[in-house]
Amino acid sequence: MLFDCERLTLARRLRGLRKNQLAQAVGTTPKAIGQYEAGVQRPEEPTVRRLAIALGVPVEFFQSGRSPVSMDGAHFRSLRSTTQIERDQALAYGRIATDVVAVLERLVDLPEVDLPEYPVSPEEIAGPGPAEAARLTRKALVERAGPVPHVVRLLESHGVLVLVLPRAAERVDAFSVGVHPRPMVFFNPAKGDYWRNRFDAAHELGHLVMHADAEPGEKIVEDQAHRFAAEFLMPEADIAGELPAGPDWDRLAELKASWGVSMAALLYRARTLGIMTESAYRNAMSALSSRGWRRQEPGPARPLEQPTMLTRALEVVEGAGTDRDRIAGDARVTRADLDLLVPRR
């Protein structure tokens, strides 16, 4: 078997292990692991088997094959609150997801990728670029005024691969990768907040539309994606006349239900559109905090918008006689990892 050193790195990152941890598990040194991963030295067959056991993958996982898909340029938020190990693990899940998609696309037609691009300079601090990009994107994708009914379904219908991060990577916030051939958006469902997840989806859409060449993680770039999401979900032309100038909680609850955004987001929108004064906004946010609504806003909970593109594709393929074990084998991922990435409905 031809040993692919990059597959070893992928497997180690998938399990969230450092080189010294893997070395200890297989009875070798961190230096040796580094040499295996760099392709300087090929591990002997017994070592390959121990690596496979330690990493919970079949030996065939290390077999060379498809060229690796670049996950460079991923737009992560909260870089300070997550470790490199955690981000590498999340990207590894994305990497094996591309292997699963490559197998599925040989068997079933997935939606074509047709996202628009409206680049905004990463140096534009307070300009109109993000809002204009959001308006153009809505025109291209939504073709209707008012609330966006289902953001995740909209992304998937335009070819974006949307996945939910496994629990192992739950400290990583939502992120996106403009990867060839399909852009990807990952959600973190840990907080179970329907309204936050919709805003996250619109935020990541903003990165995909505006930031193909921007340096990920920059504060200005993240702020642009926030402004994109605000205009995309709450277009000024549609919502300005509905927003209150003060903390009218009943009114905000009505808007929250109809627009699918949080009361906090509505208050922020009212301030940025100049409908609410700075002092009124601060008082309203203080009231939100004192009532415990920053952690959980009042009102009935809603189930998260869930991706269905890959789940449905697997159902179609299974209906035609190709089961999940076969898909996992062809994608060279474990069945457990496949089920983790694409749970059954």
GROMACS .gro file of N, CA, C and O in nm, residues 7 10-12 14-15 51-62 92-93 95-97 99-100 103 166 314 323-343:
model
  196
    7ARG      N    1  -0.254   1.196   0.475
    7ARG     CA    2  -0.370   1.128   0.536
    7ARG      C    3  -0.344   1.101   0.684
    7ARG      O    4  -0.436   1.097   0.764
   10LEU      N    5  -0.418   1.421   0.852
   10LEU     CA    6  -0.564   1.439   0.854
   10LEU      C    7  -0.627   1.357   0.967
   10LEU      O    8  -0.710   1.407   1.044
   11ALA      N    9  -0.586   1.230   0.978
   11ALA     CA   10  -0.644   1.143   1.081
   11ALA      C   11  -0.610   1.194   1.221
   11ALA      O   12  -0.694   1.193   1.311
   12ARG      N   13  -0.486   1.239   1.239
   12ARG     CA   14  -0.448   1.289   1.372
   12ARG      C   15  -0.528   1.413   1.410
   12ARG      O   16  -0.577   1.426   1.523
   14LEU      N   17  -0.819   1.492   1.291
   14LEU     CA   18  -0.959   1.452   1.306
   14LEU      C   19  -0.987   1.407   1.449
   14LEU      O   20  -1.095   1.431   1.502
   15ARG      N   21  -0.888   1.344   1.511
   15ARG     CA   22  -0.906   1.295   1.648
   15ARG      C   23  -0.861   1.398   1.752
   15ARG      O   24  -0.865   1.371   1.872
   51LEU      N   25  -0.086   0.286   1.420
   51LEU     CA   26  -0.140   0.421   1.395
   51LEU      C   27  -0.289   0.413   1.365
   51LEU      O   28  -0.369   0.496   1.414
   52ALA      N   29  -0.329   0.315   1.284
   52ALA     CA   30  -0.470   0.301   1.248
   52ALA      C   31  -0.555   0.273   1.372
   52ALA      O   32  -0.663   0.332   1.389
   53ILE      N   33  -0.504   0.185   1.459
   53ILE     CA   34  -0.579   0.152   1.581
   53ILE      C   35  -0.590   0.275   1.672
   53ILE      O   36  -0.697   0.308   1.723
   54ALA      N   37  -0.478   0.345   1.688
   54ALA     CA   38  -0.477   0.461   1.777
   54ALA      C   39  -0.569   0.572   1.727
   54ALA      O   40  -0.629   0.646   1.806
   55LEU      N   41  -0.581   0.582   1.596
   55LEU     CA   42  -0.661   0.690   1.538
   55LEU      C   43  -0.803   0.647   1.502
   55LEU      O   44  -0.883   0.729   1.456
   56GLY      N   45  -0.833   0.519   1.522
   56GLY     CA   46  -0.970   0.473   1.497
   56GLY      C   47  -1.009   0.478   1.351
   56GLY      O   48  -1.123   0.511   1.317
   57VAL      N   49  -0.915   0.446   1.263
   57VAL     CA   50  -0.943   0.443   1.119
   57VAL      C   51  -0.891   0.311   1.062
   57VAL      O   52  -0.800   0.249   1.121
   58PRO      N   53  -0.945   0.267   0.950
   58PRO     CA   54  -0.887   0.148   0.887
   58PRO      C   55  -0.750   0.180   0.828
   58PRO      O   56  -0.721   0.296   0.798
   59VAL      N   57  -0.668   0.077   0.812
   59VAL     CA   58  -0.536   0.098   0.753
   59VAL      C   59  -0.547   0.164   0.616
   59VAL      O   60  -0.464   0.247   0.578
   60GLU      N   61  -0.653   0.129   0.544
   60GLU     CA   62  -0.673   0.185   0.408
   60GLU      C   63  -0.690   0.337   0.410
   60GLU      O   64  -0.679   0.401   0.306
   61PHE      N   65  -0.721   0.392   0.526
   61PHE     CA   66  -0.736   0.538   0.535
   61PHE      C   67  -0.610   0.609   0.489
   61PHE      O   68  -0.615   0.719   0.434
   62PHE      N   69  -0.492   0.544   0.513
   62PHE     CA   70  -0.364   0.608   0.482
   62PHE      C   71  -0.321   0.589   0.336
   62PHE      O   72  -0.215   0.636   0.296
   92ALA      N   73  -1.054   1.923   0.969
   92ALA     CA   74  -1.041   1.783   0.928
   92ALA      C   75  -1.178   1.723   0.899
   92ALA      O   76  -1.193   1.644   0.804
   93TYR      N   77  -1.277   1.759   0.981
   93TYR     CA   78  -1.413   1.712   0.951
   93TYR      C   79  -1.457   1.765   0.814
   93TYR      O   80  -1.520   1.694   0.736
   95ARG      N   81  -1.264   1.836   0.568
   95ARG     CA   82  -1.186   1.765   0.465
   95ARG      C   83  -1.247   1.629   0.432
   95ARG      O   84  -1.260   1.592   0.316
   96ILE      N   85  -1.285   1.552   0.536
   96ILE     CA   86  -1.342   1.421   0.504
   96ILE      C   87  -1.483   1.437   0.446
   96ILE      O   88  -1.529   1.351   0.371
   97ALA      N   89  -1.549   1.548   0.479
   97ALA     CA   90  -1.680   1.573   0.418
   97ALA      C   91  -1.667   1.589   0.267
   97ALA      O   92  -1.753   1.543   0.191
   99ASP      N   93  -1.457   1.436   0.084
   99ASP     CA   94  -1.441   1.301   0.029
   99ASP      C   95  -1.577   1.233   0.014
   99ASP      O   96  -1.602   1.164  -0.085
  100VAL      N   97  -1.663   1.251   0.113
  100VAL     CA   98  -1.798   1.193   0.106
  100VAL      C   99  -1.876   1.255  -0.011
  100VAL      O  100  -1.941   1.185  -0.089
  103VAL      N  101  -1.777   1.120  -0.351
  103VAL     CA  102  -1.838   0.990  -0.382
  103VAL      C  103  -1.984   1.007  -0.419
  103VAL      O  104  -2.033   0.949  -0.518
  166PRO      N  105  -1.958   1.815   1.471
  166PRO     CA  106  -1.975   1.712   1.575
  166PRO      C  107  -1.944   1.768   1.712
  166PRO      O  108  -1.874   1.870   1.726
  314LEU      N  109  -2.785   1.076   0.052
  314LEU     CA  110  -2.757   0.940   0.099
  314LEU      C  111  -2.882   0.853   0.095
  314LEU      O  112  -2.876   0.734   0.063
  323ASP      N  113  -2.546   0.114   0.014
  323ASP     CA  114  -2.567   0.149   0.154
  323ASP      C  115  -2.456   0.239   0.207
  323ASP      O  116  -2.356   0.267   0.141
  324ARG      N  117  -2.473   0.281   0.331
  324ARG     CA  118  -2.378   0.374   0.393
  324ARG      C  119  -2.239   0.313   0.410
  324ARG      O  120  -2.139   0.382   0.400
  325ASP      N  121  -2.234   0.184   0.436
  325ASP     CA  122  -2.102   0.121   0.451
  325ASP      C  123  -2.022   0.133   0.321
  325ASP      O  124  -1.901   0.158   0.323
  326ARG      N  125  -2.090   0.116   0.209
  326ARG     CA  126  -2.023   0.126   0.080
  326ARG      C  127  -1.977   0.271   0.054
  326ARG      O  128  -1.864   0.292   0.008
  327ILE      N  129  -2.063   0.366   0.087
  327ILE     CA  130  -2.025   0.507   0.069
  327ILE      C  131  -1.905   0.541   0.157
  327ILE      O  132  -1.808   0.605   0.113
  328ALA      N  133  -1.910   0.496   0.283
  328ALA     CA  134  -1.798   0.523   0.375
  328ALA      C  135  -1.669   0.461   0.322
  328ALA      O  136  -1.563   0.524   0.323
  329GLY      N  137  -1.680   0.337   0.272
  329GLY     CA  138  -1.561   0.269   0.220
  329GLY      C  139  -1.503   0.340   0.100
  329GLY      O  140  -1.382   0.360   0.090
  330ASP      N  141  -1.591   0.380   0.007
  330ASP     CA  142  -1.543   0.450  -0.113
  330ASP      C  143  -1.481   0.586  -0.080
  330ASP      O  144  -1.391   0.634  -0.149
  331ALA      N  145  -1.536   0.649   0.025
  331ALA     CA  146  -1.483   0.780   0.066
  331ALA      C  147  -1.361   0.765   0.157
  331ALA      O  148  -1.299   0.866   0.194
  332ARG      N  149  -1.333   0.641   0.197
  332ARG     CA  150  -1.222   0.610   0.288
  332ARG      C  151  -1.237   0.684   0.422
  332ARG      O  152  -1.142   0.740   0.476
  333VAL      N  153  -1.359   0.686   0.471
  333VAL     CA  154  -1.384   0.735   0.607
  333VAL      C  155  -1.449   0.621   0.684
  333VAL      O  156  -1.500   0.525   0.625
  334THR      N  157  -1.446   0.629   0.815
  334THR     CA  158  -1.512   0.524   0.892
  334THR      C  159  -1.662   0.546   0.886
  334THR      O  160  -1.710   0.657   0.865
  335ARG      N  161  -1.736   0.437   0.906
  335ARG     CA  162  -1.882   0.449   0.909
  335ARG      C  163  -1.925   0.542   1.023
  335ARG      O  164  -2.020   0.621   1.007
  336ALA      N  165  -1.854   0.535   1.135
  336ALA     CA  166  -1.888   0.621   1.248
  336ALA      C  167  -1.872   0.768   1.212
  336ALA      O  168  -1.955   0.853   1.247
  337ASP      N  169  -1.764   0.800   1.140
  337ASP     CA  170  -1.742   0.940   1.101
  337ASP      C  171  -1.848   0.985   1.000
  337ASP      O  172  -1.894   1.100   1.004
  338LEU      N  173  -1.884   0.895   0.909
  338LEU     CA  174  -1.989   0.930   0.813
  338LEU      C  175  -2.120   0.959   0.887
  338LEU      O  176  -2.187   1.061   0.858
  339ASP      N  177  -2.157   0.874   0.981
  339ASP     CA  178  -2.282   0.894   1.054
  339ASP      C  179  -2.278   1.020   1.140
  339ASP      O  180  -2.380   1.084   1.165
  340LEU      N  181  -2.157   1.053   1.185
  340LEU     CA  182  -2.141   1.175   1.266
  340LEU      C  183  -2.163   1.299   1.180
  340LEU      O  184  -2.229   1.395   1.220
  341LEU      N  185  -2.108   1.296   1.060
  341LEU     CA  186  -2.121   1.411   0.969
  341LEU      C  187  -2.260   1.422   0.908
  341LEU      O  188  -2.312   1.531   0.890
  342VAL      N  189  -2.317   1.307   0.875
  342VAL     CA  190  -2.447   1.307   0.807
  342VAL      C  191  -2.540   1.212   0.883
  342VAL      O  192  -2.558   1.097   0.844
  343PRO      N  193  -2.600   1.261   0.992
  343PRO     CA  194  -2.689   1.173   1.069
  343PRO      C  195  -2.814   1.138   0.989
  343PRO      O  196  -2.857   1.213   0.900
   0.00000   0.00000   0.00000
